[in-house]
């Protein structure tokens, strides 16, 4: 919950805007400011104070406990010009909150955390348990000193300026080790603990067994990703509570699925009880991996719980990111986040240039020229298979005539794939023209480099006969100058010469141009590869210079009657 505190009418107005925008995230604290701050500080994860920073410093100073316990605090000035991350920038989420508040109120976010100031990923913001000399290693990264990565397990990390050797170390491990001097230990969630239990098994017995198994194997409980068991034990209280106390999800699998897993220690007892010869080992091994702790029983007599521990192989991450049509303000926040998360960026050189300034220092860039789509797709997948966090970029939406298709054709289930939608050229052009896509519509690429013209022509003819609005991508190039006239001729067989046609070049970019013409007047020679051509259907009209296709056709007959 975010506590909101204000002292003046202007502050209350801005406060109420936040409260209205985030009704489920915020709580307004009224009354004397000092009392409100103290109460909110004790009750909320974050605070937004519409007060001077000095006043807030004096109020919260006696309340501070430590960076891992204190809430994040953001201050907004009386004029609503700045949203200042004052306390708990990383641990309390104040840096991100300042950006969110700034976006909502039109204020400039002010973030002074050293790593954020130089666009370096903070070691305590990676989403992994972290131990050791965080301040010292972070300072070394900031000062440009050599910091080495010791990756004992594979895990995708955001870009960090790391060296092969160094006097400071970041150790990536799931082993039960203590951080050495000048070392940070990051613990990725690589361990799956399979658990079986008799009915009524106490949670203390389950937790004790899991803790002993991990400790004796030299493994850290902080790297446990999940507890896994059979469906029949999905509501077994001891297992459910053990997962809750460990802070990990409980994942269940059917007995049929577990029966198909090859395990070293099958048993007749679970087969008779729940229909599979193995619960603990099989549940841990469902996703593959290395069996580090074979099935073991709890020390109680009779033993009511079993467990096994598997280290799953680190999975790389491939984000297929749509950059939109080109304008920076049409690049989605999710796309920006993925670009900043990626340690490897793969893309067409001209697209890389569009977003190069958004990348974190240390991002490895693999760029190539036109015509290398399949090569880029293979490269991105191969990098992800090496355990990297990869962003593969494309214009518009990456799934529309772009990189998602070739990438997913290369990818298998050994990597995680995330699709990040973007604003397509058709949508950007449509917004410029008016509302041409207000009813059924289709996008057709006129490039026959990968699709035979016979197939393209059949699709154009089907759209023409179905009276569907058509947006043509890749309409005309120097070497392909006959396809657009041919496609327009097919549409003209079913639509009048007065049918509105919108032509938009470089939609949303600085040299954007657009015009509204008709099917009978369009000169194909004025169109190139940077252009999107949208042809209306029989209901589309030019209304006050805007291209409009109605959602319904009730007004169509009235308009036709007046013509």
Coordinates of C-alpha atoms in Angstrom, one line a residue:
X1 CA 0.0 0.0 0.0
X2 CA 1.1 3.6 -0.8
X3 CA 0.4 6.2 1.9
X4 CA -0.4 9.7 0.6
X5 CA 0.2 12.7 2.9
X6 CA -0.3 16.4 2.1
X7 CA -0.3 19.7 4.0
X8 CA -1.7 22.3 1.5
X9 CA -4.6 22.6 -0.9
X10 CA -2.3 22.3 -3.9
X11 CA -0.7 19.2 -2.4
X12 CA -4.1 17.7 -1.6
X13 CA -5.2 18.2 -5.2
X14 CA -2.2 16.3 -6.5
X15 CA -2.7 13.7 -3.8
X16 CA -6.3 13.2 -4.9
X17 CA -5.2 12.7 -8.5
X18 CA -2.9 9.9 -7.4
X19 CA -5.7 8.4 -5.2
X20 CA -8.1 8.5 -8.1
X21 CA -5.7 6.9 -10.5
X22 CA -4.5 4.2 -8.1
X23 CA -7.6 3.4 -5.9
X24 CA -6.4 -0.1 -5.1
X25 CA -2.8 0.9 -4.4
X26 CA -3.2 4.0 -2.2
X27 CA -4.5 5.2 1.1
X28 CA -4.9 8.9 2.1
X29 CA -3.7 9.8 5.6
X30 CA -5.5 12.9 7.0
X31 CA -4.8 14.9 10.1
X32 CA -1.7 16.6 11.5
X33 CA 1.2 15.9 9.1
X34 CA 3.6 14.5 11.6
X35 CA 1.0 12.0 12.9
X36 CA 0.1 11.1 9.3
X37 CA 3.7 10.4 8.3
X38 CA 4.4 8.3 11.4
X39 CA 1.3 6.2 10.9
X40 CA 1.8 5.7 7.2
X41 CA 5.5 4.9 7.7
X42 CA 4.4 2.0 10.0
X43 CA 1.6 0.8 7.9
X44 CA 2.7 1.2 4.2
X45 CA 5.3 -0.2 1.9
X46 CA 5.7 3.2 0.3
X47 CA 4.8 6.8 0.9
X48 CA 4.3 9.8 -1.4
X49 CA 4.6 13.0 0.6
X50 CA 3.4 16.3 -0.9
X51 CA 5.8 18.2 1.3
X52 CA 9.3 19.7 1.2
X53 CA 12.1 17.2 1.3
X54 CA 13.6 18.9 4.4
X55 CA 10.3 18.5 6.3
X56 CA 10.0 14.9 5.4
X57 CA 13.6 14.2 6.4
X58 CA 13.0 15.6 9.9
X59 CA 9.8 13.6 10.2
X60 CA 11.1 10.2 9.1
X61 CA 14.6 10.4 10.6
X62 CA 13.5 9.1 14.1
X63 CA 11.6 6.3 12.3
X64 CA 14.4 4.7 10.3
X65 CA 15.4 1.1 10.9
X66 CA 17.5 0.0 7.9
X67 CA 17.5 0.0 4.1
X68 CA 15.9 -3.5 4.0
X69 CA 13.1 -2.6 6.4
X70 CA 12.2 1.1 5.7
X71 CA 9.5 1.9 3.1
X72 CA 10.2 3.8 0.0
X73 CA 9.5 7.5 0.3
X74 CA 8.9 10.0 -2.6
X75 CA 8.4 13.7 -2.1
X76 CA 6.5 15.9 -4.5
X77 CA 7.0 19.7 -4.3
X78 CA 4.2 22.3 -3.9
X79 CA 4.3 23.2 -7.6
X80 CA 4.2 19.5 -8.7
X81 CA 7.4 20.0 -10.7
X82 CA 9.5 17.2 -9.2
X83 CA 9.0 13.7 -7.8
X84 CA 12.0 13.1 -5.6
X85 CA 13.1 9.6 -4.5
X86 CA 14.1 10.4 -1.0
X87 CA 14.4 7.0 0.8
X88 CA 14.5 3.4 -0.2
X89 CA 15.3 3.9 -3.8
X90 CA 16.0 0.3 -4.5
X91 CA 14.8 -1.8 -1.6
X92 CA 11.7 0.3 -1.1
X93 CA 11.0 0.8 -4.8
X94 CA 11.1 4.6 -4.4
X95 CA 13.1 5.2 -7.6
X96 CA 10.5 3.4 -9.8
X97 CA 7.7 5.0 -7.8
X98 CA 9.1 8.5 -8.5
X99 CA 9.0 7.7 -12.2
X100 CA 5.4 6.5 -12.0
X101 CA 4.3 9.5 -10.0
X102 CA 6.2 11.7 -12.5
X103 CA 4.4 10.1 -15.4
X104 CA 1.0 10.6 -13.8
X105 CA 1.4 14.1 -12.5
X106 CA 3.7 15.5 -15.2
X107 CA 6.5 15.9 -12.8
X108 CA 10.2 15.3 -13.4
X109 CA 11.4 12.2 -11.4
X110 CA 14.6 13.0 -9.4
X111 CA 16.7 9.9 -8.7
X112 CA 20.1 10.3 -7.0
X113 CA 21.0 6.6 -6.4
X114 CA 24.5 6.3 -7.8
X115 CA 23.8 3.2 -10.0
X116 CA 20.6 4.7 -11.4
X117 CA 22.4 8.0 -12.1
X118 CA 24.8 6.3 -14.5
X119 CA 22.2 3.8 -15.7
X120 CA 23.9 0.8 -14.1
X121 CA 21.8 -2.1 -12.9
X122 CA 21.9 -2.1 -9.1
X123 CA 23.0 -5.4 -7.6
X124 CA 20.1 -5.3 -5.2
X125 CA 17.5 -4.7 -8.0
X126 CA 18.2 -7.9 -10.0
X127 CA 15.4 -9.9 -8.3
X128 CA 17.8 -12.3 -6.8
X129 CA 18.7 -12.8 -3.1
X130 CA 22.0 -10.9 -2.6
X131 CA 24.6 -11.2 0.2
X132 CA 28.0 -9.7 0.8
X133 CA 29.7 -6.5 0.1
X134 CA 27.0 -4.9 -2.1
X135 CA 28.2 -1.4 -1.4
X136 CA 31.8 -2.1 -2.1
X137 CA 31.3 -4.1 -5.3
X138 CA 28.7 -1.5 -6.5
X139 CA 31.3 1.3 -5.8
X140 CA 33.9 -0.7 -7.8
X141 CA 31.5 -1.0 -10.7
X142 CA 30.8 2.8 -10.6
X143 CA 34.5 3.6 -10.3
X144 CA 35.4 1.4 -13.3
X145 CA 37.4 -1.1 -11.3
X146 CA 37.7 -4.6 -12.6
X147 CA 34.8 -6.8 -11.2
X148 CA 34.8 -10.4 -12.2
X149 CA 31.8 -12.7 -12.6
X150 CA 32.1 -16.2 -11.1
X151 CA 29.1 -18.0 -12.6
X152 CA 28.8 -21.4 -11.0
X153 CA 25.3 -21.8 -12.5
X154 CA 23.9 -20.3 -15.6
X155 CA 21.4 -17.5 -15.2
X156 CA 20.4 -14.5 -17.4
X157 CA 21.6 -11.3 -15.9
X158 CA 21.1 -7.7 -17.1
X159 CA 24.2 -6.0 -18.6
X160 CA 27.0 -5.3 -16.1
X161 CA 30.5 -4.0 -16.9
X162 CA 32.3 -7.2 -15.9
X163 CA 35.9 -8.4 -16.5
X164 CA 37.5 -11.8 -16.8
X165 CA 39.6 -11.1 -13.7
X166 CA 39.3 -8.6 -10.9
X167 CA 39.9 -7.8 -7.3
X168 CA 36.1 -7.6 -6.8
X169 CA 33.8 -10.5 -7.5
X170 CA 30.2 -11.2 -8.2
X171 CA 29.5 -14.9 -7.5
X172 CA 26.4 -16.5 -9.0
X173 CA 25.7 -19.7 -7.1
X174 CA 23.1 -21.8 -5.4
X175 CA 25.8 -23.3 -3.1
X176 CA 25.7 -22.7 0.7
X177 CA 28.7 -20.4 0.8
X178 CA 29.5 -17.1 2.6
X179 CA 30.6 -14.1 0.6
X180 CA 34.3 -13.5 0.7
X181 CA 35.9 -10.1 1.2
X182 CA 35.1 -7.8 -1.8
X183 CA 32.5 -10.3 -3.0
X184 CA 28.7 -10.3 -3.7
X185 CA 26.9 -13.6 -3.8
X186 CA 23.8 -13.7 -6.0
X187 CA 21.5 -16.8 -5.6
X188 CA 19.4 -17.6 -8.6
X189 CA 16.3 -19.9 -8.1
X190 CA 17.8 -23.0 -9.6
X191 CA 16.7 -25.7 -7.1
X192 CA 13.4 -27.6 -7.2
X193 CA 12.6 -29.6 -4.1
X194 CA 10.2 -32.6 -4.7
X195 CA 8.2 -33.5 -1.6
X196 CA 6.0 -36.4 -0.7
X197 CA 4.1 -36.8 2.6
X198 CA 1.7 -39.1 4.4
X199 CA -1.6 -37.6 5.3
X200 CA -1.3 -35.3 8.3
X201 CA 2.5 -34.9 8.0
X202 CA 3.4 -32.0 10.3
X203 CA 4.8 -28.9 8.6
X204 CA 7.8 -29.0 11.0
X205 CA 8.7 -32.4 9.8
X206 CA 8.5 -31.3 6.1
X207 CA 10.5 -28.2 6.7
X208 CA 13.1 -30.0 8.8
X209 CA 13.6 -32.6 6.1
X210 CA 14.0 -30.0 3.4
X211 CA 16.4 -27.9 5.5
X212 CA 18.5 -30.9 6.4
X213 CA 18.7 -32.2 2.8
X214 CA 19.8 -28.8 1.5
X215 CA 22.3 -28.1 4.2
X216 CA 24.0 -31.5 4.0
X217 CA 24.2 -31.2 0.2
X218 CA 25.8 -27.7 0.6
X219 CA 22.9 -25.9 -1.1
X220 CA 21.3 -22.6 -0.2
X221 CA 17.6 -22.5 0.7
X222 CA 17.6 -19.0 -0.9
X223 CA 17.9 -20.7 -4.3
X224 CA 14.8 -22.9 -3.9
X225 CA 12.5 -22.0 -6.8
X226 CA 9.5 -24.2 -5.9
X227 CA 8.2 -27.2 -3.9
X228 CA 6.8 -29.9 -6.2
X229 CA 4.5 -32.8 -5.5
X230 CA 1.7 -34.9 -6.9
X231 CA -1.8 -33.5 -7.5
X232 CA -3.2 -35.7 -4.8
X233 CA -1.1 -33.8 -2.2
X234 CA -2.1 -30.3 -3.5
X235 CA -4.0 -29.6 -0.3
X236 CA -1.8 -31.5 2.2
X237 CA -1.5 -29.0 5.0
X238 CA 2.1 -29.7 5.9
X239 CA 3.3 -29.3 2.3
X240 CA 1.2 -26.2 1.6
X241 CA 2.4 -24.5 4.8
X242 CA 6.0 -25.5 4.1
X243 CA 5.9 -23.8 0.7
X244 CA 4.3 -20.7 2.3
X245 CA 7.0 -20.4 5.0
X246 CA 9.7 -20.9 2.4
X247 CA 8.1 -18.2 0.3
X248 CA 8.0 -20.4 -2.9
X249 CA 5.1 -21.7 -5.0
X250 CA 3.8 -25.2 -4.6
X251 CA 3.7 -26.9 -8.0
X252 CA 1.7 -30.1 -8.5
X253 CA 1.8 -32.7 -11.3
X254 CA -0.6 -35.5 -12.1
X255 CA 0.3 -39.1 -11.1
X256 CA 0.2 -40.0 -14.8
X257 CA 2.9 -37.4 -15.6
X258 CA 5.1 -38.5 -12.7
X259 CA 4.8 -42.1 -13.6
X260 CA 6.5 -41.3 -16.9
X261 CA 9.6 -39.9 -15.2
X262 CA 12.6 -42.2 -14.9
X263 CA 13.8 -42.1 -11.3
X264 CA 16.6 -44.0 -9.5
X265 CA 14.5 -45.0 -6.5
X266 CA 10.9 -46.0 -7.4
X267 CA 8.7 -47.5 -4.7
X268 CA 5.6 -49.6 -4.4
X269 CA 4.2 -47.5 -1.5
X270 CA 3.5 -44.3 -3.4
X271 CA 2.3 -46.4 -6.4
X272 CA -0.4 -47.9 -4.2
X273 CA -1.2 -44.6 -2.4
X274 CA -1.3 -42.0 -5.2
X275 CA -0.8 -44.0 -8.5
X276 CA 2.9 -43.2 -9.2
X277 CA 6.1 -45.1 -8.1
X278 CA 7.8 -41.9 -7.3
X279 CA 6.6 -38.5 -5.9
X280 CA 9.6 -36.6 -4.5
X281 CA 12.2 -37.6 -7.2
X282 CA 9.7 -37.5 -10.1
X283 CA 8.2 -34.2 -9.1
X284 CA 11.6 -32.6 -8.8
X285 CA 12.7 -34.0 -12.2
X286 CA 9.7 -33.0 -14.2
X287 CA 11.5 -30.1 -15.8
X288 CA 14.7 -32.0 -16.2
X289 CA 18.0 -31.3 -14.5
X290 CA 20.6 -32.8 -12.2
X291 CA 19.4 -34.9 -9.2
X292 CA 21.6 -33.5 -6.4
X293 CA 19.8 -35.1 -3.5
X294 CA 18.1 -38.5 -4.2
X295 CA 15.0 -39.4 -2.3
X296 CA 15.5 -39.3 1.5
X297 CA 13.1 -39.7 4.3
X298 CA 12.5 -37.6 7.4
X299 CA 14.1 -38.6 10.6
X300 CA 10.8 -39.1 12.4
X301 CA 9.6 -42.6 13.3
X302 CA 7.5 -43.4 11.4
X303 CA 8.8 -41.1 8.6
X304 CA 5.9 -39.1 7.2
X305 CA 7.8 -37.1 4.6
X306 CA 10.2 -37.6 1.7
X307 CA 12.1 -35.1 -0.4
X308 CA 14.6 -34.9 -3.3
X309 CA 16.5 -31.9 -4.8
X310 CA 17.1 -31.2 -8.4
X311 CA 19.2 -28.4 -10.0
X312 CA 17.4 -27.3 -13.2
X313 CA 19.6 -26.0 -16.0
X314 CA 19.7 -22.3 -16.2
X315 CA 17.3 -21.0 -18.9
X316 CA 18.2 -18.2 -21.1
X317 CA 15.6 -15.5 -21.9
X318 CA 14.6 -14.2 -25.3
X319 CA 12.4 -11.1 -25.4
X320 CA 11.1 -10.4 -28.9
X321 CA 10.4 -6.6 -28.8
X322 CA 8.4 -4.4 -31.0
X323 CA 9.8 -0.9 -31.2
X324 CA 6.7 0.7 -32.7
X325 CA 6.7 2.8 -35.9
X326 CA 9.6 5.0 -34.9
X327 CA 8.5 7.8 -32.6
X328 CA 10.0 7.5 -29.1
X329 CA 6.7 8.2 -27.4
X330 CA 5.1 5.2 -29.2
X331 CA 7.7 2.9 -27.7
X332 CA 5.9 1.1 -24.9
X333 CA 7.1 1.1 -21.3
X334 CA 7.3 -2.7 -21.4
X335 CA 9.6 -2.5 -24.5
X336 CA 11.8 0.0 -22.7
X337 CA 12.1 -2.3 -19.7
X338 CA 13.1 -5.3 -21.8
X339 CA 15.7 -3.3 -23.6
X340 CA 17.2 -2.3 -20.3
X341 CA 17.0 -5.8 -19.0
X342 CA 18.8 -7.4 -21.9
X343 CA 22.5 -8.2 -21.7
X344 CA 22.5 -8.9 -25.5
X345 CA 20.7 -7.0 -28.1
X346 CA 20.1 -8.4 -31.6
X347 CA 18.7 -6.3 -34.4
X348 CA 18.8 -4.5 -37.7
X349 CA 21.4 -1.8 -37.6
X350 CA 18.9 1.1 -38.3
X351 CA 16.6 -0.1 -35.6
X352 CA 19.5 -0.4 -33.1
X353 CA 20.3 3.2 -33.8
X354 CA 16.8 4.2 -32.8
X355 CA 17.1 2.9 -29.2
X356 CA 20.9 2.8 -28.6
X357 CA 20.6 5.5 -26.0
X358 CA 18.2 3.4 -23.9
X359 CA 20.6 0.5 -23.5
X360 CA 22.5 0.0 -20.2
X361 CA 26.3 0.2 -20.3
X362 CA 27.7 -3.2 -21.0
X363 CA 25.0 -4.3 -23.3
X364 CA 26.5 -6.4 -26.1
X365 CA 25.0 -5.3 -29.5
X366 CA 24.8 -7.7 -32.4
X367 CA 23.6 -5.8 -35.4
X368 CA 23.4 -6.5 -39.1
X369 CA 22.0 -5.0 -42.3
X370 CA 18.9 -5.6 -44.4
X371 CA 18.1 -9.1 -45.6
X372 CA 19.6 -11.0 -42.6
X373 CA 16.4 -11.7 -40.7
X374 CA 16.9 -15.5 -40.4
X375 CA 20.5 -15.0 -39.3
X376 CA 19.5 -12.5 -36.6
X377 CA 16.8 -14.9 -35.4
X378 CA 19.3 -17.8 -35.1
X379 CA 21.8 -15.6 -33.4
X380 CA 19.3 -14.4 -30.8
X381 CA 18.1 -18.0 -30.0
X382 CA 21.7 -19.2 -29.8
X383 CA 22.6 -16.4 -27.3
X384 CA 19.6 -17.3 -25.2
X385 CA 20.6 -20.9 -25.2
X386 CA 23.9 -19.8 -23.7
X387 CA 22.0 -18.5 -20.7
X388 CA 21.9 -14.8 -21.8
X389 CA 19.0 -12.3 -21.4
X390 CA 18.5 -11.4 -25.1
X391 CA 16.3 -8.8 -26.7
X392 CA 15.5 -9.3 -30.4
X393 CA 14.1 -6.1 -31.8
X394 CA 11.9 -5.3 -34.8
X395 CA 9.9 -2.3 -35.9
X396 CA 6.1 -2.0 -35.3
X397 CA 5.0 -5.1 -33.6
X398 CA 7.6 -7.8 -33.7
X399 CA 4.9 -10.4 -34.5
X400 CA 3.7 -8.6 -37.6
X401 CA 5.9 -9.0 -40.7
X402 CA 8.9 -8.9 -38.3
X403 CA 11.2 -11.0 -36.2
X404 CA 8.9 -13.0 -33.9
X405 CA 8.1 -15.6 -36.6
X406 CA 11.6 -16.6 -37.6
X407 CA 12.8 -16.5 -34.0
X408 CA 10.0 -18.8 -32.7
X409 CA 10.6 -21.1 -35.6
X410 CA 14.2 -21.5 -34.3
X411 CA 13.4 -21.6 -30.6
X412 CA 12.6 -24.8 -28.7
X413 CA 11.3 -25.2 -25.1
X414 CA 14.8 -25.0 -23.6
X415 CA 14.6 -21.1 -23.4
X416 CA 12.0 -18.7 -22.0
X417 CA 10.4 -16.5 -24.7
X418 CA 8.6 -13.3 -24.0
X419 CA 6.7 -11.4 -26.6
X420 CA 6.5 -7.6 -26.2
X421 CA 3.8 -6.0 -28.4
X422 CA 4.4 -2.8 -30.3
X423 CA 2.3 -0.2 -32.2
X424 CA 2.2 -1.5 -35.8
X425 CA 2.6 0.7 -38.9
X426 CA -1.0 0.0 -39.8
X427 CA -2.2 1.3 -36.5
X428 CA 0.1 4.3 -36.6
X429 CA -1.0 5.2 -40.1
X430 CA -4.7 4.6 -39.2
X431 CA -4.5 7.1 -36.3
X432 CA -3.0 9.7 -38.7
X433 CA -5.7 9.1 -41.4
X434 CA -8.6 9.1 -39.0
X435 CA -10.4 5.8 -38.4
X436 CA -10.0 3.7 -41.5
X437 CA -9.8 0.4 -39.5
X438 CA -13.1 1.0 -37.7
X439 CA -14.6 -2.3 -39.1
X440 CA -13.1 -5.6 -40.3
X441 CA -9.7 -5.1 -41.9
X442 CA -6.7 -7.0 -43.1
X443 CA -3.0 -6.4 -43.6
X444 CA -1.3 -7.8 -46.7
X445 CA 2.3 -7.6 -47.7
X446 CA 2.9 -7.1 -51.4
X447 CA 6.5 -8.3 -51.1
X448 CA 6.9 -11.5 -53.1
X449 CA 10.4 -12.2 -51.8
X450 CA 9.2 -14.9 -49.4
X451 CA 5.6 -15.4 -50.6
X452 CA 4.7 -16.3 -54.2
X453 CA 2.7 -13.7 -56.0
X454 CA 0.0 -16.2 -56.8
X455 CA -0.7 -16.5 -53.1
X456 CA -0.6 -12.8 -52.5
X457 CA -3.0 -12.2 -55.4
X458 CA -5.4 -14.8 -54.0
X459 CA -5.5 -13.0 -50.7
X460 CA -6.0 -9.6 -52.2
X461 CA -8.9 -11.0 -54.3
X462 CA -10.5 -12.6 -51.2
X463 CA -10.3 -9.3 -49.3
X464 CA -11.8 -7.4 -52.3
X465 CA -14.7 -9.8 -52.6
X466 CA -15.3 -9.7 -48.9
X467 CA -15.4 -5.9 -48.8
X468 CA -12.7 -5.7 -46.2
X469 CA -10.5 -2.6 -45.6
X470 CA -7.0 -3.5 -46.7
X471 CA -3.7 -2.1 -45.5
X472 CA -0.8 -2.8 -47.8
X473 CA 2.7 -3.3 -46.3
X474 CA 5.8 -3.3 -48.5
X475 CA 3.7 -1.8 -51.4
X476 CA 6.4 -0.8 -53.9
X477 CA 10.2 -0.8 -54.3
X478 CA 12.5 -0.1 -57.2
X479 CA 12.6 -3.8 -58.2
X480 CA 8.9 -4.4 -57.4
X481 CA 6.9 -1.7 -59.2
X482 CA 4.0 -3.7 -60.7
X483 CA 2.5 -5.4 -57.7
X484 CA 0.7 -2.4 -56.2
X485 CA -1.0 -1.4 -59.5
X486 CA -2.1 -5.0 -59.9
X487 CA -3.5 -5.2 -56.3
X488 CA -5.3 -1.9 -56.7
X489 CA -6.8 -3.2 -59.9
X490 CA -8.2 -6.2 -58.2
X491 CA -9.8 -4.0 -55.5
X492 CA -11.2 -1.7 -58.2
X493 CA -13.2 -4.7 -59.6
X494 CA -15.3 -4.5 -56.4
X495 CA -15.1 -0.9 -55.3
X496 CA -15.8 2.4 -56.9
X497 CA -13.1 4.9 -58.0
X498 CA -14.3 7.2 -55.2
X499 CA -13.3 4.7 -52.5
X500 CA -11.0 6.6 -50.0
X501 CA -7.4 5.6 -49.9
X502 CA -4.9 6.7 -47.2
X503 CA -1.2 7.0 -48.0
X504 CA 1.2 7.5 -45.0
X505 CA 4.9 7.6 -45.3
X506 CA 7.2 7.3 -42.3
X507 CA 4.3 7.2 -39.8
X508 CA 5.2 8.9 -36.5
X509 CA 8.7 9.9 -37.6
X510 CA 10.0 13.5 -38.1
X511 CA 9.6 13.4 -41.9
X512 CA 6.1 11.9 -41.7
X513 CA 3.8 12.7 -44.6
X514 CA 0.2 11.6 -45.3
X515 CA -2.5 12.3 -47.8
X516 CA -6.1 11.1 -48.5
X517 CA -6.9 10.3 -52.1
X518 CA -9.2 7.8 -53.9
X519 CA -8.8 4.4 -55.5
X520 CA -9.2 6.1 -58.9
X521 CA -6.7 8.9 -58.3
X522 CA -3.8 7.2 -56.5
X523 CA -0.6 7.2 -58.5
X524 CA 1.4 4.1 -57.5
X525 CA 4.6 5.8 -58.5
X526 CA 4.3 8.1 -55.4
X527 CA 4.5 5.1 -53.1
X528 CA 7.7 3.4 -51.8
X529 CA 8.7 0.9 -49.1
X530 CA 8.4 3.4 -46.3
X531 CA 4.8 3.9 -47.1
X532 CA 1.6 2.2 -45.8
X533 CA -1.4 2.3 -48.1
X534 CA -4.9 1.8 -46.7
X535 CA -7.8 1.2 -49.0
X536 CA -11.3 1.6 -47.6
X537 CA -14.3 -0.6 -48.1
X538 CA -17.6 0.3 -49.7
X539 CA -18.7 2.0 -46.4
X540 CA -15.5 4.1 -45.9
X541 CA -16.0 7.8 -46.3
X542 CA -13.9 11.0 -46.4
X543 CA -15.4 13.1 -43.6
X544 CA -13.9 16.5 -43.1
X545 CA -10.6 15.3 -44.6
X546 CA -10.5 12.2 -42.4
X547 CA -10.8 8.6 -43.5
X548 CA -13.6 6.9 -41.6
X549 CA -14.9 3.3 -41.7
X550 CA -18.0 3.0 -39.5
X551 CA -18.4 0.2 -37.0
X552 CA -22.0 -0.2 -38.2
X553 CA -23.6 0.7 -41.5
X554 CA -26.8 2.5 -40.2
X555 CA -25.5 5.9 -41.5
X556 CA -24.3 4.5 -44.8
X557 CA -27.7 4.5 -46.6
X558 CA -28.5 8.0 -45.3
X559 CA -25.2 9.3 -46.7
X560 CA -25.7 7.6 -50.0
X561 CA -29.2 9.0 -50.3
X562 CA -27.8 12.5 -49.9
X563 CA -25.2 12.1 -52.6

